[in-house]
Tab-separated table of C-alpha atoms in Angstrom:
chain	number	residue	atom	x	y	z
A	136	MET	CA	16.760	-38.502	9.664
A	137	THR	CA	18.798	-41.390	8.293
A	138	ARG	CA	20.412	-41.420	4.874
A	139	THR	CA	17.656	-43.600	3.436
A	140	GLU	CA	14.820	-41.340	4.578
A	141	GLU	CA	13.490	-38.694	2.244
A	142	PRO	CA	13.454	-35.108	3.513
A	143	THR	CA	10.104	-33.857	4.704
A	144	GLN	CA	8.159	-31.607	2.346
A	145	GLU	CA	8.763	-28.622	4.643
A	146	LEU	CA	12.524	-28.893	4.079
A	147	VAL	CA	12.366	-29.021	0.286
A	148	VAL	CA	12.934	-25.644	-1.339
A	149	ASP	CA	12.030	-25.710	-5.013
A	150	VAL	CA	10.927	-22.695	-7.035
A	151	PHE	CA	8.865	-25.026	-9.230
A	152	ALA	CA	6.817	-26.302	-6.275
A	153	ARG	CA	3.467	-24.546	-5.970
A	154	GLY	CA	3.639	-24.006	-2.205
A	155	CYS	CA	7.295	-23.017	-1.926
A	156	THR	CA	8.106	-19.634	-0.409
A	157	SER	CA	10.824	-19.128	-3.014
A	158	ARG	CA	8.215	-19.469	-5.781
A	159	ALA	CA	5.997	-16.816	-4.228
A	160	ALA	CA	8.965	-14.475	-3.845
A	161	PHE	CA	10.035	-15.241	-7.430
A	162	GLU	CA	6.558	-14.332	-8.659
A	163	ASP	CA	6.650	-11.094	-6.666
A	164	VAL	CA	10.129	-10.107	-7.896
A	165	THR	CA	9.414	-10.897	-11.554
A	166	GLY	CA	6.078	-9.107	-11.610
A	167	ARG	CA	5.566	-6.340	-14.133
A	168	TRP	CA	6.421	-3.487	-11.776
A	169	ALA	CA	8.505	-5.137	-9.066
A	170	SER	CA	11.562	-5.690	-11.246
A	171	LEU	CA	11.551	-2.045	-12.294
A	172	VAL	CA	11.083	-0.897	-8.689
A	173	LEU	CA	14.012	-3.056	-7.577
A	174	LEU	CA	16.174	-1.700	-10.403
A	175	ALA	CA	15.306	1.872	-9.437
A	176	LEU	CA	15.981	1.267	-5.750
A	177	GLY	CA	19.284	-0.324	-6.761
A	178	GLU	CA	20.351	3.222	-7.649
A	179	GLY	CA	19.514	4.447	-4.136
A	180	GLY	CA	16.613	5.208	-1.854
A	181	TYR	CA	13.475	6.884	-3.169
A	182	ARG	CA	10.391	8.539	-1.825
A	183	PHE	CA	7.059	7.245	-3.129
A	184	ASN	CA	6.334	9.982	-5.694
A	185	ALA	CA	9.920	10.089	-6.940
A	186	LEU	CA	9.805	6.322	-7.413
A	187	ARG	CA	6.500	6.642	-9.259
A	188	ARG	CA	8.061	9.203	-11.620
A	189	LYS	CA	11.112	6.971	-12.137
A	190	VAL	CA	9.020	3.895	-13.036
A	191	GLU	CA	7.007	5.434	-15.852
A	192	GLY	CA	3.496	4.094	-16.325
A	193	VAL	CA	2.947	2.569	-12.884
A	194	SER	CA	-0.237	3.692	-11.152
A	195	GLU	CA	-0.224	4.848	-7.555
A	196	LYS	CA	-2.257	1.776	-6.552
A	197	MET	CA	0.033	-0.706	-8.323
A	198	LEU	CA	3.152	0.927	-6.913
A	199	ALA	CA	1.735	0.750	-3.390
A	200	GLN	CA	0.842	-2.938	-3.832
A	201	THR	CA	4.247	-3.709	-5.316
A	202	LEU	CA	6.073	-1.953	-2.486
A	203	GLN	CA	4.003	-3.817	0.106
A	204	ALA	CA	4.761	-7.187	-1.509
A	205	LEU	CA	8.492	-6.444	-1.736
A	206	GLU	CA	8.557	-5.253	1.870
A	207	ARG	CA	6.734	-8.413	2.974
A	208	ASP	CA	9.315	-10.533	1.124
A	209	GLY	CA	12.191	-8.725	2.830
A	210	MET	CA	13.440	-6.969	-0.308
A	211	LEU	CA	13.009	-3.393	0.871
A	212	THR	CA	12.493	-1.239	3.916
A	213	ARG	CA	9.921	1.476	4.405
A	214	GLU	CA	10.998	4.291	6.698
A	215	VAL	CA	8.647	7.021	7.849
A	216	VAL	CA	10.672	10.198	8.312
A	217	THR	CA	9.183	12.540	10.880
A	218	ALA	CA	9.645	15.879	9.255
A	219	ILE	CA	7.355	18.615	8.062
A	220	PRO	CA	5.789	17.400	5.916
A	221	PRO	CA	6.273	13.762	6.942
A	222	ARG	CA	7.609	11.500	4.222
A	223	VAL	CA	8.201	7.834	3.528
A	224	GLU	CA	11.440	6.568	2.049
A	225	TYR	CA	12.093	3.168	0.514
A	226	ALA	CA	15.465	1.433	0.347
A	227	LEU	CA	16.725	-2.042	-0.447
A	228	THR	CA	17.655	-4.591	2.185
A	229	PRO	CA	20.816	-6.645	1.608
A	230	LEU	CA	18.666	-9.360	-0.008
A	231	GLY	CA	16.897	-6.779	-2.165
A	232	ALA	CA	20.238	-5.294	-3.196
A	233	GLU	CA	21.491	-8.702	-4.305
A	234	VAL	CA	18.317	-9.372	-6.280
A	235	ALA	CA	18.498	-5.881	-7.841
A	236	GLN	CA	22.133	-6.469	-8.824
A	237	ARG	CA	21.176	-9.643	-10.670
A	238	LEU	CA	18.218	-7.917	-12.307
A	239	ARG	CA	20.578	-5.092	-13.349
A	240	ALA	CA	22.729	-7.623	-15.218
A	241	LEU	CA	19.632	-8.881	-17.044
A	242	ALA	CA	18.488	-5.323	-17.807
A	243	ASP	CA	21.961	-4.457	-19.123
A	244	LEU	CA	21.887	-7.496	-21.423
A	245	LEU	CA	18.431	-6.594	-22.733
A	246	GLU	CA	19.378	-2.939	-23.254
A	247	ALA	CA	22.502	-3.999	-25.161
A	248	SER	CA	20.386	-6.386	-27.243
A	249	ALA	CA	17.582	-3.914	-28.032
A	250	GLY	CA	18.552	-3.783	-31.700
A	251	GLN	CA	18.401	-7.565	-32.023
A	252	VAL	CA	15.056	-7.685	-30.238
A	253	GLN	CA	13.632	-4.961	-32.486
A	254	ALA	CA	14.844	-6.772	-35.617
A	255	ALA	CA	13.325	-10.041	-34.392
A	256	ARG	CA	10.024	-8.308	-33.681
A	257	GLU	CA	9.954	-6.718	-37.116
A	258	ALA	CA	10.747	-10.053	-38.775
A	259	HIS	CA	8.035	-11.743	-36.734
A	260	ALA	CA	5.498	-9.058	-37.634
A	261	ALA	CA	6.397	-9.414	-41.324
A	262	ARG	CA	5.857	-13.180	-41.162
A	263	GLU	CA	2.518	-12.702	-39.393
A	264	THR	CA	1.214	-10.233	-41.989
A	265	SER	CA	2.481	-12.052	-45.100
A	266	PRO	CA	0.087	-14.482	-46.807
A	267	ARG	CA	0.800	-18.112	-46.115
């Protein structure tokens, strides 16, 4: 490829492009349950039921789908432990750990800002219910 040629579409990585792998992974990671699963696994490995208890409100079906998507994207590993009874353990890959670390920073910011968010929500609700 010369300097005047444009790169082929296959070489362009852009999270805003519909067909880009990074966009699909971004959608998976920022899904309702995936971010919480990654944050939990950032604390260490979990078995399925322990992870389900940690991420309150997630159904068994949604957790299974989320784990499959994150495994497909290379964010976590699924290890079947041959014991009695057999069990499955989930842990982050290096990529998953890096993503979880960045999500942790966002979660920390939002937790620290919970008071501001609550005040903004209350102010918004008051504006919505007041006559115009």
